[in-house]
GROMACS .gro file of C-alpha atoms in nm:
model
   76
    1MET     CA    1  -0.549   4.046  -3.185
    2ASP     CA    2  -0.579   3.753  -3.422
    3ILE     CA    3  -0.636   3.392  -3.325
    4GLN     CA    4  -0.273   3.292  -3.381
    5ALA     CA    5  -0.140   3.565  -3.152
    6ALA     CA    6  -0.393   3.480  -2.881
    7SER     CA    7  -0.301   3.111  -2.909
    8LYS     CA    8   0.067   3.195  -2.880
    9LYS     CA    9   0.002   3.413  -2.573
   10ARG     CA   10  -0.199   3.135  -2.402
   11HIS     CA   11   0.076   2.887  -2.485
   12GLU     CA   12   0.342   3.117  -2.331
   13GLU     CA   13   0.130   3.155  -2.016
   14PHE     CA   14   0.085   2.780  -2.001
   15VAL     CA   15   0.461   2.728  -2.025
   16LYS     CA   16   0.521   2.978  -1.745
   17VAL     CA   17   0.271   2.796  -1.523
   18GLN     CA   18   0.431   2.461  -1.605
   19LEU     CA   19   0.773   2.600  -1.510
   20ARG     CA   20   0.638   2.727  -1.177
   21VAL     CA   21   0.481   2.387  -1.107
   22SER     CA   22   0.802   2.211  -1.201
   23ASP     CA   23   1.009   2.439  -0.977
   24ALA     CA   24   0.766   2.376  -0.690
   25LYS     CA   25   0.796   2.000  -0.737
   26VAL     CA   26   1.174   2.020  -0.735
   27GLU     CA   27   1.170   2.229  -0.416
   28ALA     CA   28   0.925   1.987  -0.251
   29ALA     CA   29   1.149   1.693  -0.338
   30ARG     CA   30   1.456   1.879  -0.197
   31LEU     CA   31   1.272   1.955   0.126
   32LYS     CA   32   1.152   1.597   0.159
   33ARG     CA   33   1.507   1.469   0.114
   34GLU     CA   34   1.642   1.720   0.365
   35ALA     CA   35   1.373   1.622   0.618
   36ALA     CA   36   1.470   1.257   0.581
   37MET     CA   37   1.837   1.341   0.633
   38LEU     CA   38   1.750   1.545   0.942
   39LYS     CA   39   1.544   1.257   1.082
   40THR     CA   40   1.840   1.021   1.026
   41TYR     CA   41   2.080   1.274   1.183
   42ASN     CA   42   1.858   1.303   1.492
   43SER     CA   43   1.839   0.924   1.513
   44PHE     CA   44   2.220   0.900   1.497
   45MET     CA   45   2.254   1.170   1.766
   46GLY     CA   46   2.029   0.970   1.999
   47MET     CA   47   2.216   0.640   1.957
   48ASN     CA   48   2.396   0.490   2.254
   49THR     CA   49   2.752   0.426   2.142
   50ARG     CA   50   2.879   0.281   2.470
   51GLU     CA   51   2.844  -0.079   2.357
   52MET     CA   52   2.954  -0.023   1.998
   53THR     CA   53   3.285  -0.162   1.882
   54ASP     CA   54   3.555   0.091   1.798
   55GLU     CA   55   3.503   0.024   1.426
   56LEU     CA   56   3.131   0.085   1.457
   57LYS     CA   57   3.186   0.400   1.660
   58ALA     CA   58   3.421   0.529   1.387
   59GLU     CA   59   3.160   0.459   1.117
   60HIS     CA   60   2.894   0.624   1.334
   61ALA     CA   61   3.112   0.936   1.371
   62ILE     CA   62   3.173   0.948   0.996
   63GLY     CA   63   2.802   0.915   0.928
   64LEU     CA   64   2.725   1.198   1.169
   65LYS     CA   65   2.995   1.417   1.016
   66LEU     CA   66   2.868   1.360   0.660
   67LEU     CA   67   2.506   1.428   0.757
   68ARG     CA   68   2.607   1.740   0.953
   69GLU     CA   69   2.804   1.875   0.656
   70LYS     CA   70   2.512   1.808   0.415
   71LEU     CA   71   2.255   1.962   0.645
   72PHE     CA   72   2.429   2.252   0.810
   73CYS     CA   73   2.718   2.368   0.588
   74ASN     CA   74   2.623   2.650   0.360
   75ASN     CA   75   2.829   2.617   0.041
   76SER     CA   76   2.696   2.924  -0.135
   0.00000   0.00000   0.00000
């Protein structure tokens, strides 16, 4: 194997590793975002709505619905 072929092979392996690292970073960012949404959803679920105005209750319900759809609906 000549030097050029060995260099090309190392470069291809490097690119594969970089792609795996990049994919892992994207997945970590997705999970972090999903965890933040779940934390917000749980916070919304625990809110006392008794003293909220009707307008605020409606906004609260919309927020819960949107978060629930993002978190729990499987659109595959």
